[in-house]
Structure formats: structure tokens, C-alpha cells
């Protein structure tokens, strides 16, 4: 299953152009895509998802082409991390995926080391006034933060922008040792989309191994989608229970007999566990017994056995 977690969207995008882009993405094999809305500073106090509702019946679906599963994503440009951190929880409730686009060295280091976000997205066609050092980049990869490579930036850039893109991708691959990359398009139109095989071959020229490039289309973006879904639908790793299984026996005498059998089995299991604890030198509460206490229990067991022999 292929993922493209960055298809550029803005309020000026028409529904026809959006459906055309989604149809081509489905033709290229992408099963899940994310519409990306780049926010502007200052961030809204009460954010809401501005994405339109896609029609159920469309020319693409009527022609036999199924549209991919669509997620909603927001990308936040970040210059001063201290001024924007308190808005992240409110934005996380309004979108499926959050991404940070750091614009300064301080914001980049903060996104790598402290911010609880899944994706670091960079405009790789610009010249950054700092180097991608291995220590913060590897710390981000160890925390589960992923770096995003958007190949449509290269297609739309001029000669200087293409040179910056190649240099930045090479520096990121060197700093992260080729780990933790998500490959996306950031395509504004359908013409910006490409097949995954072409992009993997292109990135392999700049140092990213082919298997790492395929992971950037498959397993790594899937892990981001699943983890973000668990964060929003669960509490501290505990997933909500949607439905409880019903019993087929329907109660009655059969159900009562099953309950009695289950109770008898549980009593037998409890006795076995109790005897096993005593063999392992533990009391009924699971606490380790002293040597003196164990000796007393052995003497009591021997005396009980001798009394039974005398009575018989």
C-alpha cells in the first residue's frame, strides 16, 4: 500500500482540480493521501478543518476509478518555538496529521529534540544558514520523528533551487544515515505527481538506498498514520472499545452449567497456583517467605501426614 501524505491544498483549489489530482494519485497506486493545508502566522485561536467535503459520486468514480482514502493535514511554519507550542494541542484536534516546517536553526533543533510532532517538513529548495548535524537529526529519528522529502519542489524549482534541493537532500541523508524519511509529492496539480519507482531511483543517486526509499512510501508513512490515529482515539495507549462480543448460548440452564464449570475450573487453577507459590517459597500474597516460615510449613505438613497414617 502506497502513501502520499502531502498533496498541497488551499482554499483557492477548485473541486475539479482536486478530483483530478486524487484520480491520478489512485492511478499511480497511492491508496492513502493527505491534503496539506499550510497555515500562516499567527495561528487561529479556535482552529477548524477548512477542507471541503468530497462528493461521493464523481466522474473518476463513475468511470471505474476508486479515489484514495483522504486524510487532512496541517503544516505549521515555525520561527519561535516558545510562542507557538501552546497552540499545538488545539491544532492536533482539528487535523489528522500535524507537521512542522522550521525556518530557523533554533526552531529546527527544537523540532528535533522536544516537540511532540510526527513530521518535520522542509522547503529543500532554499539555502539554510546552518548545517544538518547528525546529533539532533539522529535524536529525532530515535524519538520517532520523520523527515519529509517532497519531490515536487524539485520539479517546480529553478536552477538554483534544484542545486539547493540536491545539497539539502544529500546533507539530510548523511546526517540521518538514510533513516526516518517520508517521501511525498507536495503536488499542487496533477502534473506534479510521479510514480514511486521513478522517485526511488532518483533518490538513490543522491545516497538514499532503494529499500529506504520504498519504506518512505510504505511502512514509515503507515506508521505515522496509525500512531496519530491512536493518539486521537485512545488515552495513554489504551484504545477505545467499540463493540463488545455477545454470547451465543443465550443464558438458561446451559449458560448456568457453563458458569458453574468455569467457576470450578477457576477454583482448581487457584489451588494449583497456591501450591506452586508454596513450592517456589512464596506465601498466598505472592511475597517471598523466610527460611523459618518455610521450615514451619514443612513440619506442619509432615505432622498432618503422620496423623492421617495413624487414623488409617
PDB file of C-alpha atoms in Angstrom:
ATOM      1  CA  UNK A   1       0.000   0.000   0.000  1.00  0.00           C
ATOM      2  CA  UNK A   2       1.443   3.366  -1.077  1.00  0.00           C
ATOM      3  CA  UNK A   3       1.034   6.637   0.825  1.00  0.00           C
ATOM      4  CA  UNK A   4       1.379  10.284  -0.175  1.00  0.00           C
ATOM      5  CA  UNK A   5       0.934  12.390   2.942  1.00  0.00           C
ATOM      6  CA  UNK A   6       1.395  15.767   1.276  1.00  0.00           C
ATOM      7  CA  UNK A   7      -0.838  16.922  -1.558  1.00  0.00           C
ATOM      8  CA  UNK A   8      -0.920  20.698  -1.425  1.00  0.00           C
ATOM      9  CA  UNK A   9      -4.328  22.277  -0.860  1.00  0.00           C
ATOM     10  CA  UNK A  10      -5.516  25.845  -0.343  1.00  0.00           C
ATOM     11  CA  UNK A  11      -8.939  27.497  -0.230  1.00  0.00           C
ATOM     12  CA  UNK A  12      -8.331  28.567  -3.835  1.00  0.00           C
ATOM     13  CA  UNK A  13      -8.144  24.952  -5.042  1.00  0.00           C
ATOM     14  CA  UNK A  14     -11.182  24.128  -7.136  1.00  0.00           C
ATOM     15  CA  UNK A  15     -13.062  20.823  -6.594  1.00  0.00           C
ATOM     16  CA  UNK A  16     -12.473  19.745 -10.207  1.00  0.00           C
ATOM     17  CA  UNK A  17      -8.707  20.190  -9.928  1.00  0.00           C
ATOM     18  CA  UNK A  18      -8.690  18.371  -6.595  1.00  0.00           C
ATOM     19  CA  UNK A  19     -10.635  15.413  -8.015  1.00  0.00           C
ATOM     20  CA  UNK A  20      -8.288  15.275 -10.993  1.00  0.00           C
ATOM     21  CA  UNK A  21      -5.257  15.116  -8.670  1.00  0.00           C
ATOM     22  CA  UNK A  22      -6.829  12.420  -6.494  1.00  0.00           C
ATOM     23  CA  UNK A  23      -7.807  10.383  -9.558  1.00  0.00           C
ATOM     24  CA  UNK A  24      -4.246  10.451 -10.906  1.00  0.00           C
ATOM     25  CA  UNK A  25      -2.873   9.526  -7.472  1.00  0.00           C
ATOM     26  CA  UNK A  26      -5.132   6.485  -7.433  1.00  0.00           C
ATOM     27  CA  UNK A  27      -3.975   5.549 -10.940  1.00  0.00           C
ATOM     28  CA  UNK A  28      -0.326   5.693  -9.806  1.00  0.00           C
ATOM     29  CA  UNK A  29      -1.112   3.269  -6.970  1.00  0.00           C
ATOM     30  CA  UNK A  30      -1.490   5.569  -3.947  1.00  0.00           C
ATOM     31  CA  UNK A  31      -4.116   4.133  -1.599  1.00  0.00           C
ATOM     32  CA  UNK A  32      -3.972   6.869   1.074  1.00  0.00           C
ATOM     33  CA  UNK A  33      -3.251  10.563   0.574  1.00  0.00           C
ATOM     34  CA  UNK A  34      -3.293  13.593   2.858  1.00  0.00           C
ATOM     35  CA  UNK A  35      -4.450  17.037   1.792  1.00  0.00           C
ATOM     36  CA  UNK A  36      -1.965  19.503   3.229  1.00  0.00           C
ATOM     37  CA  UNK A  37      -3.003  22.978   4.372  1.00  0.00           C
ATOM     38  CA  UNK A  38      -0.046  25.260   5.151  1.00  0.00           C
ATOM     39  CA  UNK A  39      -1.066  27.634   7.928  1.00  0.00           C
ATOM     40  CA  UNK A  40       0.090  31.207   8.274  1.00  0.00           C
ATOM     41  CA  UNK A  41       1.198  33.106  11.357  1.00  0.00           C
ATOM     42  CA  UNK A  42      -0.462  33.943  13.691  1.00  0.00           C
ATOM     43  CA  UNK A  43      -2.235  30.611  14.212  1.00  0.00           C
ATOM     44  CA  UNK A  44      -6.014  30.748  14.833  1.00  0.00           C
ATOM     45  CA  UNK A  45      -7.194  30.555  18.438  1.00  0.00           C
ATOM     46  CA  UNK A  46     -10.022  28.084  17.666  1.00  0.00           C
ATOM     47  CA  UNK A  47      -8.875  26.162  14.593  1.00  0.00           C
ATOM     48  CA  UNK A  48     -11.311  24.198  12.446  1.00  0.00           C
ATOM     49  CA  UNK A  49     -10.670  21.984   9.458  1.00  0.00           C
ATOM     50  CA  UNK A  50     -11.223  24.071   6.289  1.00  0.00           C
ATOM     51  CA  UNK A  51     -11.169  21.153   3.838  1.00  0.00           C
ATOM     52  CA  UNK A  52     -14.173  20.644   1.560  1.00  0.00           C
ATOM     53  CA  UNK A  53     -16.324  17.561   1.638  1.00  0.00           C
ATOM     54  CA  UNK A  54     -15.553  15.388  -1.339  1.00  0.00           C
ATOM     55  CA  UNK A  55     -18.595  14.243  -3.337  1.00  0.00           C
ATOM     56  CA  UNK A  56     -19.434  10.557  -3.155  1.00  0.00           C
ATOM     57  CA  UNK A  57     -20.236  10.313  -6.853  1.00  0.00           C
ATOM     58  CA  UNK A  58     -17.618  11.868  -9.089  1.00  0.00           C
ATOM     59  CA  UNK A  59     -16.508  11.479 -12.714  1.00  0.00           C
ATOM     60  CA  UNK A  60     -13.488   9.475 -11.516  1.00  0.00           C
ATOM     61  CA  UNK A  61     -15.557   7.008  -9.520  1.00  0.00           C
ATOM     62  CA  UNK A  62     -18.219   6.691 -12.189  1.00  0.00           C
ATOM     63  CA  UNK A  63     -15.523   5.743 -14.706  1.00  0.00           C
ATOM     64  CA  UNK A  64     -14.460   2.807 -12.542  1.00  0.00           C
ATOM     65  CA  UNK A  65     -11.581   4.529 -10.710  1.00  0.00           C
ATOM     66  CA  UNK A  66     -11.723   4.467  -6.939  1.00  0.00           C
ATOM     67  CA  UNK A  67     -10.464   7.563  -5.147  1.00  0.00           C
ATOM     68  CA  UNK A  68      -7.824   7.025  -2.450  1.00  0.00           C
ATOM     69  CA  UNK A  69      -8.526   7.387   1.243  1.00  0.00           C
ATOM     70  CA  UNK A  70      -8.161  11.092   2.102  1.00  0.00           C
ATOM     71  CA  UNK A  71      -6.693  12.464   5.356  1.00  0.00           C
ATOM     72  CA  UNK A  72      -6.407  16.061   6.486  1.00  0.00           C
ATOM     73  CA  UNK A  73      -3.045  17.550   7.420  1.00  0.00           C
ATOM     74  CA  UNK A  74      -1.729  20.915   8.592  1.00  0.00           C
ATOM     75  CA  UNK A  75       1.822  22.213   8.191  1.00  0.00           C
ATOM     76  CA  UNK A  76       2.949  24.899  10.620  1.00  0.00           C
ATOM     77  CA  UNK A  77       5.807  27.281   9.721  1.00  0.00           C
ATOM     78  CA  UNK A  78       7.827  27.764  12.895  1.00  0.00           C
ATOM     79  CA  UNK A  79      10.295  30.525  13.739  1.00  0.00           C
ATOM     80  CA  UNK A  80       9.991  30.981  17.513  1.00  0.00           C
ATOM     81  CA  UNK A  81       9.065  27.656  19.182  1.00  0.00           C
ATOM     82  CA  UNK A  82       8.224  29.203  22.566  1.00  0.00           C
ATOM     83  CA  UNK A  83       5.485  31.386  21.072  1.00  0.00           C
ATOM     84  CA  UNK A  84       3.604  28.573  19.296  1.00  0.00           C
ATOM     85  CA  UNK A  85       3.882  25.435  21.431  1.00  0.00           C
ATOM     86  CA  UNK A  86       0.653  26.045  23.345  1.00  0.00           C
ATOM     87  CA  UNK A  87      -1.374  26.020  20.087  1.00  0.00           C
ATOM     88  CA  UNK A  88      -0.285  22.513  19.040  1.00  0.00           C
ATOM     89  CA  UNK A  89      -2.878  20.529  21.088  1.00  0.00           C
ATOM     90  CA  UNK A  90      -5.756  22.596  19.671  1.00  0.00           C
ATOM     91  CA  UNK A  91      -4.476  22.123  16.117  1.00  0.00           C
ATOM     92  CA  UNK A  92      -3.999  18.384  16.682  1.00  0.00           C
ATOM     93  CA  UNK A  93      -7.719  18.031  17.429  1.00  0.00           C
ATOM     94  CA  UNK A  94      -8.711  19.689  14.151  1.00  0.00           C
ATOM     95  CA  UNK A  95      -6.460  17.699  11.775  1.00  0.00           C
ATOM     96  CA  UNK A  96      -5.437  14.076  11.271  1.00  0.00           C
ATOM     97  CA  UNK A  97      -1.707  14.823  10.923  1.00  0.00           C
ATOM     98  CA  UNK A  98       0.473  17.713  12.045  1.00  0.00           C
ATOM     99  CA  UNK A  99       3.806  18.717  10.527  1.00  0.00           C
ATOM    100  CA  UNK A 100       6.321  21.406  11.453  1.00  0.00           C
ATOM    101  CA  UNK A 101       8.259  23.451   8.902  1.00  0.00           C
ATOM    102  CA  UNK A 102      11.132  25.090  10.850  1.00  0.00           C
ATOM    103  CA  UNK A 103      12.524  28.278   9.357  1.00  0.00           C
ATOM    104  CA  UNK A 104      15.438  28.927  11.732  1.00  0.00           C
ATOM    105  CA  UNK A 105      18.184  26.823  13.313  1.00  0.00           C
ATOM    106  CA  UNK A 106      16.638  27.212  16.781  1.00  0.00           C
ATOM    107  CA  UNK A 107      13.248  26.033  15.529  1.00  0.00           C
ATOM    108  CA  UNK A 108      14.863  23.074  13.733  1.00  0.00           C
ATOM    109  CA  UNK A 109      16.723  21.923  16.851  1.00  0.00           C
ATOM    110  CA  UNK A 110      13.598  22.318  18.979  1.00  0.00           C
ATOM    111  CA  UNK A 111      11.552  20.279  16.492  1.00  0.00           C
ATOM    112  CA  UNK A 112      14.192  17.534  16.529  1.00  0.00           C
ATOM    113  CA  UNK A 113      14.663  17.362  20.301  1.00  0.00           C
ATOM    114  CA  UNK A 114      11.485  18.394  22.132  1.00  0.00           C
ATOM    115  CA  UNK A 115       8.354  18.968  20.015  1.00  0.00           C
ATOM    116  CA  UNK A 116       5.763  16.172  20.001  1.00  0.00           C
ATOM    117  CA  UNK A 117       5.113  16.131  16.247  1.00  0.00           C
ATOM    118  CA  UNK A 118       5.395  13.249  13.754  1.00  0.00           C
ATOM    119  CA  UNK A 119       6.844  15.028  10.674  1.00  0.00           C
ATOM    120  CA  UNK A 120       9.496  17.678  10.058  1.00  0.00           C
ATOM    121  CA  UNK A 121       8.849  19.179   6.637  1.00  0.00           C
ATOM    122  CA  UNK A 122      11.451  21.416   4.978  1.00  0.00           C
ATOM    123  CA  UNK A 123      11.483  23.551   1.863  1.00  0.00           C
ATOM    124  CA  UNK A 124      14.593  21.922   0.414  1.00  0.00           C
ATOM    125  CA  UNK A 125      14.904  24.404  -2.474  1.00  0.00           C
ATOM    126  CA  UNK A 126      16.104  27.231  -0.187  1.00  0.00           C
ATOM    127  CA  UNK A 127      19.559  27.731   1.265  1.00  0.00           C
ATOM    128  CA  UNK A 128      19.635  27.119   5.032  1.00  0.00           C
ATOM    129  CA  UNK A 129      22.107  29.166   7.100  1.00  0.00           C
ATOM    130  CA  UNK A 130      23.005  26.091   9.164  1.00  0.00           C
ATOM    131  CA  UNK A 131      24.181  22.520   8.669  1.00  0.00           C
ATOM    132  CA  UNK A 132      22.182  19.384   9.347  1.00  0.00           C
ATOM    133  CA  UNK A 133      24.183  17.944  12.216  1.00  0.00           C
ATOM    134  CA  UNK A 134      23.942  14.220  12.964  1.00  0.00           C
ATOM    135  CA  UNK A 135      23.282  14.564  16.714  1.00  0.00           C
ATOM    136  CA  UNK A 136      19.872  16.375  16.598  1.00  0.00           C
ATOM    137  CA  UNK A 137      18.819  14.534  13.426  1.00  0.00           C
ATOM    138  CA  UNK A 138      19.526  11.106  14.915  1.00  0.00           C
ATOM    139  CA  UNK A 139      17.795  12.159  18.155  1.00  0.00           C
ATOM    140  CA  UNK A 140      14.688  12.998  16.110  1.00  0.00           C
ATOM    141  CA  UNK A 141      14.799   9.625  14.341  1.00  0.00           C
ATOM    142  CA  UNK A 142      15.171   7.844  17.701  1.00  0.00           C
ATOM    143  CA  UNK A 143      12.086   9.707  19.024  1.00  0.00           C
ATOM    144  CA  UNK A 144      10.009   8.607  16.024  1.00  0.00           C
ATOM    145  CA  UNK A 145      10.028  11.956  14.185  1.00  0.00           C
ATOM    146  CA  UNK A 146      10.252  11.613  10.401  1.00  0.00           C
ATOM    147  CA  UNK A 147      11.864  13.930   7.849  1.00  0.00           C
ATOM    148  CA  UNK A 148       9.889  14.679   4.708  1.00  0.00           C
ATOM    149  CA  UNK A 149      11.254  14.825   1.162  1.00  0.00           C
ATOM    150  CA  UNK A 150       8.857  16.489  -1.297  1.00  0.00           C
ATOM    151  CA  UNK A 151       9.936  15.781  -4.872  1.00  0.00           C
ATOM    152  CA  UNK A 152       7.527  18.273  -6.475  1.00  0.00           C
ATOM    153  CA  UNK A 153       9.687  21.066  -5.028  1.00  0.00           C
ATOM    154  CA  UNK A 154      12.465  19.931  -7.365  1.00  0.00           C
ATOM    155  CA  UNK A 155      10.156  19.864 -10.398  1.00  0.00           C
ATOM    156  CA  UNK A 156       8.918  23.427  -9.850  1.00  0.00           C
ATOM    157  CA  UNK A 157      12.274  25.000  -8.893  1.00  0.00           C
ATOM    158  CA  UNK A 158      14.744  26.951 -10.992  1.00  0.00           C
ATOM    159  CA  UNK A 159      18.413  26.028 -11.467  1.00  0.00           C
ATOM    160  CA  UNK A 160      19.461  27.497  -8.109  1.00  0.00           C
ATOM    161  CA  UNK A 161      16.576  25.824  -6.322  1.00  0.00           C
ATOM    162  CA  UNK A 162      17.434  22.429  -7.829  1.00  0.00           C
ATOM    163  CA  UNK A 163      21.034  22.779  -6.667  1.00  0.00           C
ATOM    164  CA  UNK A 164      19.853  23.625  -3.136  1.00  0.00           C
ATOM    165  CA  UNK A 165      17.461  20.676  -3.193  1.00  0.00           C
ATOM    166  CA  UNK A 166      20.195  18.190  -4.102  1.00  0.00           C
ATOM    167  CA  UNK A 167      22.589  19.622  -1.496  1.00  0.00           C
ATOM    168  CA  UNK A 168      19.953  19.585   1.274  1.00  0.00           C
ATOM    169  CA  UNK A 169      18.808  16.023   0.498  1.00  0.00           C
ATOM    170  CA  UNK A 170      22.410  14.803   0.486  1.00  0.00           C
ATOM    171  CA  UNK A 171      23.082  16.532   3.820  1.00  0.00           C
ATOM    172  CA  UNK A 172      19.964  15.073   5.435  1.00  0.00           C
ATOM    173  CA  UNK A 173      20.760  11.567   4.204  1.00  0.00           C
ATOM    174  CA  UNK A 174      24.277  11.875   5.577  1.00  0.00           C
ATOM    175  CA  UNK A 175      23.090  13.235   8.951  1.00  0.00           C
ATOM    176  CA  UNK A 176      20.418  10.553   9.469  1.00  0.00           C
ATOM    177  CA  UNK A 177      22.304   7.685   7.773  1.00  0.00           C
ATOM    178  CA  UNK A 178      19.341   7.262   5.446  1.00  0.00           C
ATOM    179  CA  UNK A 179      16.811   6.553   8.218  1.00  0.00           C
ATOM    180  CA  UNK A 180      13.418   8.012   9.018  1.00  0.00           C
ATOM    181  CA  UNK A 181      12.403   9.536   5.671  1.00  0.00           C
ATOM    182  CA  UNK A 182       8.905  10.044   4.300  1.00  0.00           C
ATOM    183  CA  UNK A 183       8.734  10.648   0.557  1.00  0.00           C
ATOM    184  CA  UNK A 184       5.820  12.861  -0.518  1.00  0.00           C
ATOM    185  CA  UNK A 185       4.908  14.932  -3.535  1.00  0.00           C
ATOM    186  CA  UNK A 186       3.585  18.304  -2.263  1.00  0.00           C
ATOM    187  CA  UNK A 187       1.978  18.488  -5.699  1.00  0.00           C
ATOM    188  CA  UNK A 188      -0.269  21.478  -6.337  1.00  0.00           C
ATOM    189  CA  UNK A 189      -1.691  19.950  -9.521  1.00  0.00           C
ATOM    190  CA  UNK A 190      -1.885  16.512 -11.064  1.00  0.00           C
ATOM    191  CA  UNK A 191       1.190  17.278 -13.178  1.00  0.00           C
ATOM    192  CA  UNK A 192       3.344  17.273 -10.026  1.00  0.00           C
ATOM    193  CA  UNK A 193       2.685  13.600  -9.225  1.00  0.00           C
ATOM    194  CA  UNK A 194       5.146  10.865 -10.177  1.00  0.00           C
ATOM    195  CA  UNK A 195       5.296   7.102  -9.777  1.00  0.00           C
ATOM    196  CA  UNK A 196       7.173   5.773  -6.749  1.00  0.00           C
ATOM    197  CA  UNK A 197       9.696   3.792  -8.823  1.00  0.00           C
ATOM    198  CA  UNK A 198      10.931   6.953 -10.584  1.00  0.00           C
ATOM    199  CA  UNK A 199      11.418   8.819  -7.305  1.00  0.00           C
ATOM    200  CA  UNK A 200      13.187   5.899  -5.611  1.00  0.00           C
ATOM    201  CA  UNK A 201      15.654   5.666  -8.499  1.00  0.00           C
ATOM    202  CA  UNK A 202      16.255   9.414  -8.380  1.00  0.00           C
ATOM    203  CA  UNK A 203      16.872   9.456  -4.625  1.00  0.00           C
ATOM    204  CA  UNK A 204      19.267   6.519  -4.884  1.00  0.00           C
ATOM    205  CA  UNK A 205      21.533   8.733  -7.000  1.00  0.00           C
ATOM    206  CA  UNK A 206      21.800  11.150  -4.037  1.00  0.00           C
ATOM    207  CA  UNK A 207      22.650   8.499  -1.448  1.00  0.00           C
ATOM    208  CA  UNK A 208      19.282   7.171  -0.242  1.00  0.00           C
ATOM    209  CA  UNK A 209      19.185   3.392  -0.659  1.00  0.00           C
ATOM    210  CA  UNK A 210      16.363   1.909  -2.716  1.00  0.00           C
ATOM    211  CA  UNK A 211      14.908  -0.068   0.206  1.00  0.00           C
ATOM    212  CA  UNK A 212      14.899   3.095   2.338  1.00  0.00           C
ATOM    213  CA  UNK A 213      13.133   4.949  -0.446  1.00  0.00           C
ATOM    214  CA  UNK A 214      10.439   2.281  -0.715  1.00  0.00           C
ATOM    215  CA  UNK A 215       9.945   2.429   3.063  1.00  0.00           C
ATOM    216  CA  UNK A 216       9.315   6.171   2.647  1.00  0.00           C
ATOM    217  CA  UNK A 217       6.277   5.329   0.504  1.00  0.00           C
ATOM    218  CA  UNK A 218       5.014   2.342   2.502  1.00  0.00           C
ATOM    219  CA  UNK A 219       5.836   1.327   6.073  1.00  0.00           C
ATOM    220  CA  UNK A 220       7.068   4.643   7.503  1.00  0.00           C
ATOM    221  CA  UNK A 221       4.065   6.796   6.457  1.00  0.00           C
ATOM    222  CA  UNK A 222       1.751   3.963   7.501  1.00  0.00           C
ATOM    223  CA  UNK A 223       3.285   4.024  10.999  1.00  0.00           C
ATOM    224  CA  UNK A 224       2.716   7.791  11.167  1.00  0.00           C
ATOM    225  CA  UNK A 225      -0.964   7.423  10.195  1.00  0.00           C
ATOM    226  CA  UNK A 226      -1.547   4.588  12.681  1.00  0.00           C
ATOM    227  CA  UNK A 227       0.237   6.324  15.573  1.00  0.00           C
ATOM    228  CA  UNK A 228      -1.603   9.598  15.025  1.00  0.00           C
ATOM    229  CA  UNK A 229      -4.908   7.737  14.886  1.00  0.00           C
ATOM    230  CA  UNK A 230      -4.159   6.012  18.202  1.00  0.00           C
ATOM    231  CA  UNK A 231      -3.281   9.360  19.798  1.00  0.00           C
ATOM    232  CA  UNK A 232      -6.654  10.819  18.832  1.00  0.00           C
ATOM    233  CA  UNK A 233      -8.828   7.741  19.506  1.00  0.00           C
ATOM    234  CA  UNK A 234      -7.172   6.434  22.687  1.00  0.00           C
ATOM    235  CA  UNK A 235      -5.888   7.544  26.044  1.00  0.00           C
ATOM    236  CA  UNK A 236      -2.281   6.765  27.007  1.00  0.00           C
ATOM    237  CA  UNK A 237      -2.080   3.866  24.596  1.00  0.00           C
ATOM    238  CA  UNK A 238      -5.461   2.345  25.577  1.00  0.00           C
ATOM    239  CA  UNK A 239      -7.740   2.121  22.538  1.00  0.00           C
ATOM    240  CA  UNK A 240     -11.461   2.741  22.893  1.00  0.00           C
ATOM    241  CA  UNK A 241     -13.694  -0.369  22.915  1.00  0.00           C
ATOM    242  CA  UNK A 242     -16.126  -0.020  20.026  1.00  0.00           C
ATOM    243  CA  UNK A 243     -18.268  -3.155  20.469  1.00  0.00           C
ATOM    244  CA  UNK A 244     -18.451  -5.985  22.982  1.00  0.00           C
ATOM    245  CA  UNK A 245     -18.909  -9.555  21.761  1.00  0.00           C
ATOM    246  CA  UNK A 246     -22.257 -11.178  22.641  1.00  0.00           C
ATOM    247  CA  UNK A 247     -22.756 -14.713  23.957  1.00  0.00           C
ATOM    248  CA  UNK A 248     -24.267 -17.252  21.582  1.00  0.00           C
ATOM    249  CA  UNK A 249     -25.775 -19.625  24.205  1.00  0.00           C
ATOM    250  CA  UNK A 250     -28.452 -17.113  25.278  1.00  0.00           C
ATOM    251  CA  UNK A 251     -28.341 -17.968  29.006  1.00  0.00           C
ATOM    252  CA  UNK A 252     -30.675 -20.570  30.580  1.00  0.00           C
ATOM    253  CA  UNK A 253     -29.699 -23.923  32.063  1.00  0.00           C
ATOM    254  CA  UNK A 254     -26.881 -24.361  29.579  1.00  0.00           C
ATOM    255  CA  UNK A 255     -25.462 -20.969  30.470  1.00  0.00           C
ATOM    256  CA  UNK A 256     -25.742 -21.717  34.185  1.00  0.00           C
ATOM    257  CA  UNK A 257     -23.907 -25.017  33.744  1.00  0.00           C
ATOM    258  CA  UNK A 258     -21.189 -23.257  31.755  1.00  0.00           C
ATOM    259  CA  UNK A 259     -20.820 -20.693  34.537  1.00  0.00           C
ATOM    260  CA  UNK A 260     -20.551 -23.476  37.136  1.00  0.00           C
ATOM    261  CA  UNK A 261     -17.906 -25.267  35.060  1.00  0.00           C
ATOM    262  CA  UNK A 262     -15.945 -22.057  34.644  1.00  0.00           C
ATOM    263  CA  UNK A 263     -16.098 -21.403  38.401  1.00  0.00           C
ATOM    264  CA  UNK A 264     -14.898 -24.935  39.190  1.00  0.00           C
ATOM    265  CA  UNK A 265     -12.043 -24.581  36.704  1.00  0.00           C
ATOM    266  CA  UNK A 266     -11.033 -21.254  38.252  1.00  0.00           C
ATOM    267  CA  UNK A 267     -11.037 -22.813  41.756  1.00  0.00           C
ATOM    268  CA  UNK A 268      -8.810 -25.667  40.599  1.00  0.00           C
ATOM    269  CA  UNK A 269      -6.481 -23.220  38.878  1.00  0.00           C
ATOM    270  CA  UNK A 270      -6.329 -21.117  42.075  1.00  0.00           C
ATOM    271  CA  UNK A 271      -5.378 -24.145  44.176  1.00  0.00           C
ATOM    272  CA  UNK A 272      -2.674 -25.119  41.689  1.00  0.00           C
ATOM    273  CA  UNK A 273      -1.287 -21.585  41.711  1.00  0.00           C
ATOM    274  CA  UNK A 274      -1.326 -21.555  45.535  1.00  0.00           C
ATOM    275  CA  UNK A 275       0.588 -24.854  45.708  1.00  0.00           C
ATOM    276  CA  UNK A 276       3.031 -23.601  43.088  1.00  0.00           C
ATOM    277  CA  UNK A 277       3.671 -20.448  45.158  1.00  0.00           C
ATOM    278  CA  UNK A 278       4.432 -22.545  48.214  1.00  0.00           C
ATOM    279  CA  UNK A 279       6.824 -24.700  46.192  1.00  0.00           C
ATOM    280  CA  UNK A 280       8.577 -21.585  44.951  1.00  0.00           C
ATOM    281  CA  UNK A 281       8.917 -20.227  48.506  1.00  0.00           C
ATOM    282  CA  UNK A 282       6.091 -17.631  48.336  1.00  0.00           C
ATOM    283  CA  UNK A 283       3.090 -17.072  50.587  1.00  0.00           C
ATOM    284  CA  UNK A 284      -0.529 -16.543  49.470  1.00  0.00           C
ATOM    285  CA  UNK A 285       0.075 -12.845  48.784  1.00  0.00           C
ATOM    286  CA  UNK A 286       2.995 -13.575  46.472  1.00  0.00           C
ATOM    287  CA  UNK A 287       5.626 -12.344  48.952  1.00  0.00           C
ATOM    288  CA  UNK A 288       8.836 -14.397  49.483  1.00  0.00           C
ATOM    289  CA  UNK A 289       8.829 -16.468  52.692  1.00  0.00           C
ATOM    290  CA  UNK A 290      11.666 -16.589  55.162  1.00  0.00           C
ATOM    291  CA  UNK A 291      13.542 -19.819  55.873  1.00  0.00           C
ATOM    292  CA  UNK A 292      11.993 -20.054  59.309  1.00  0.00           C
ATOM    293  CA  UNK A 293       8.463 -19.789  57.940  1.00  0.00           C
ATOM    294  CA  UNK A 294       9.176 -22.363  55.219  1.00  0.00           C
ATOM    295  CA  UNK A 295      10.582 -24.774  57.835  1.00  0.00           C
ATOM    296  CA  UNK A 296       7.448 -24.392  59.984  1.00  0.00           C
ATOM    297  CA  UNK A 297       5.218 -25.173  56.991  1.00  0.00           C
ATOM    298  CA  UNK A 298       7.238 -28.302  56.168  1.00  0.00           C
ATOM    299  CA  UNK A 299       6.941 -29.555  59.793  1.00  0.00           C
ATOM    300  CA  UNK A 300       3.198 -28.869  59.789  1.00  0.00           C
ATOM    301  CA  UNK A 301       2.786 -30.830  56.538  1.00  0.00           C
ATOM    302  CA  UNK A 302       4.762 -33.774  57.941  1.00  0.00           C
ATOM    303  CA  UNK A 303       2.723 -33.841  61.174  1.00  0.00           C
ATOM    304  CA  UNK A 304      -0.528 -33.732  59.185  1.00  0.00           C
ATOM    305  CA  UNK A 305       0.647 -36.661  57.080  1.00  0.00           C
ATOM    306  CA  UNK A 306       1.624 -38.721  60.138  1.00  0.00           C
ATOM    307  CA  UNK A 307      -1.799 -38.080  61.775  1.00  0.00           C
ATOM    308  CA  UNK A 308      -3.549 -39.350  58.653  1.00  0.00           C
ATOM    309  CA  UNK A 309      -1.485 -42.551  58.709  1.00  0.00           C
ATOM    310  CA  UNK A 310      -2.323 -43.173  62.395  1.00  0.00           C
ATOM    311  CA  UNK A 311      -6.061 -42.651  61.811  1.00  0.00           C
ATOM    312  CA  UNK A 312      -5.989 -45.121  58.914  1.00  0.00           C
TER     313      UNK A 312
END
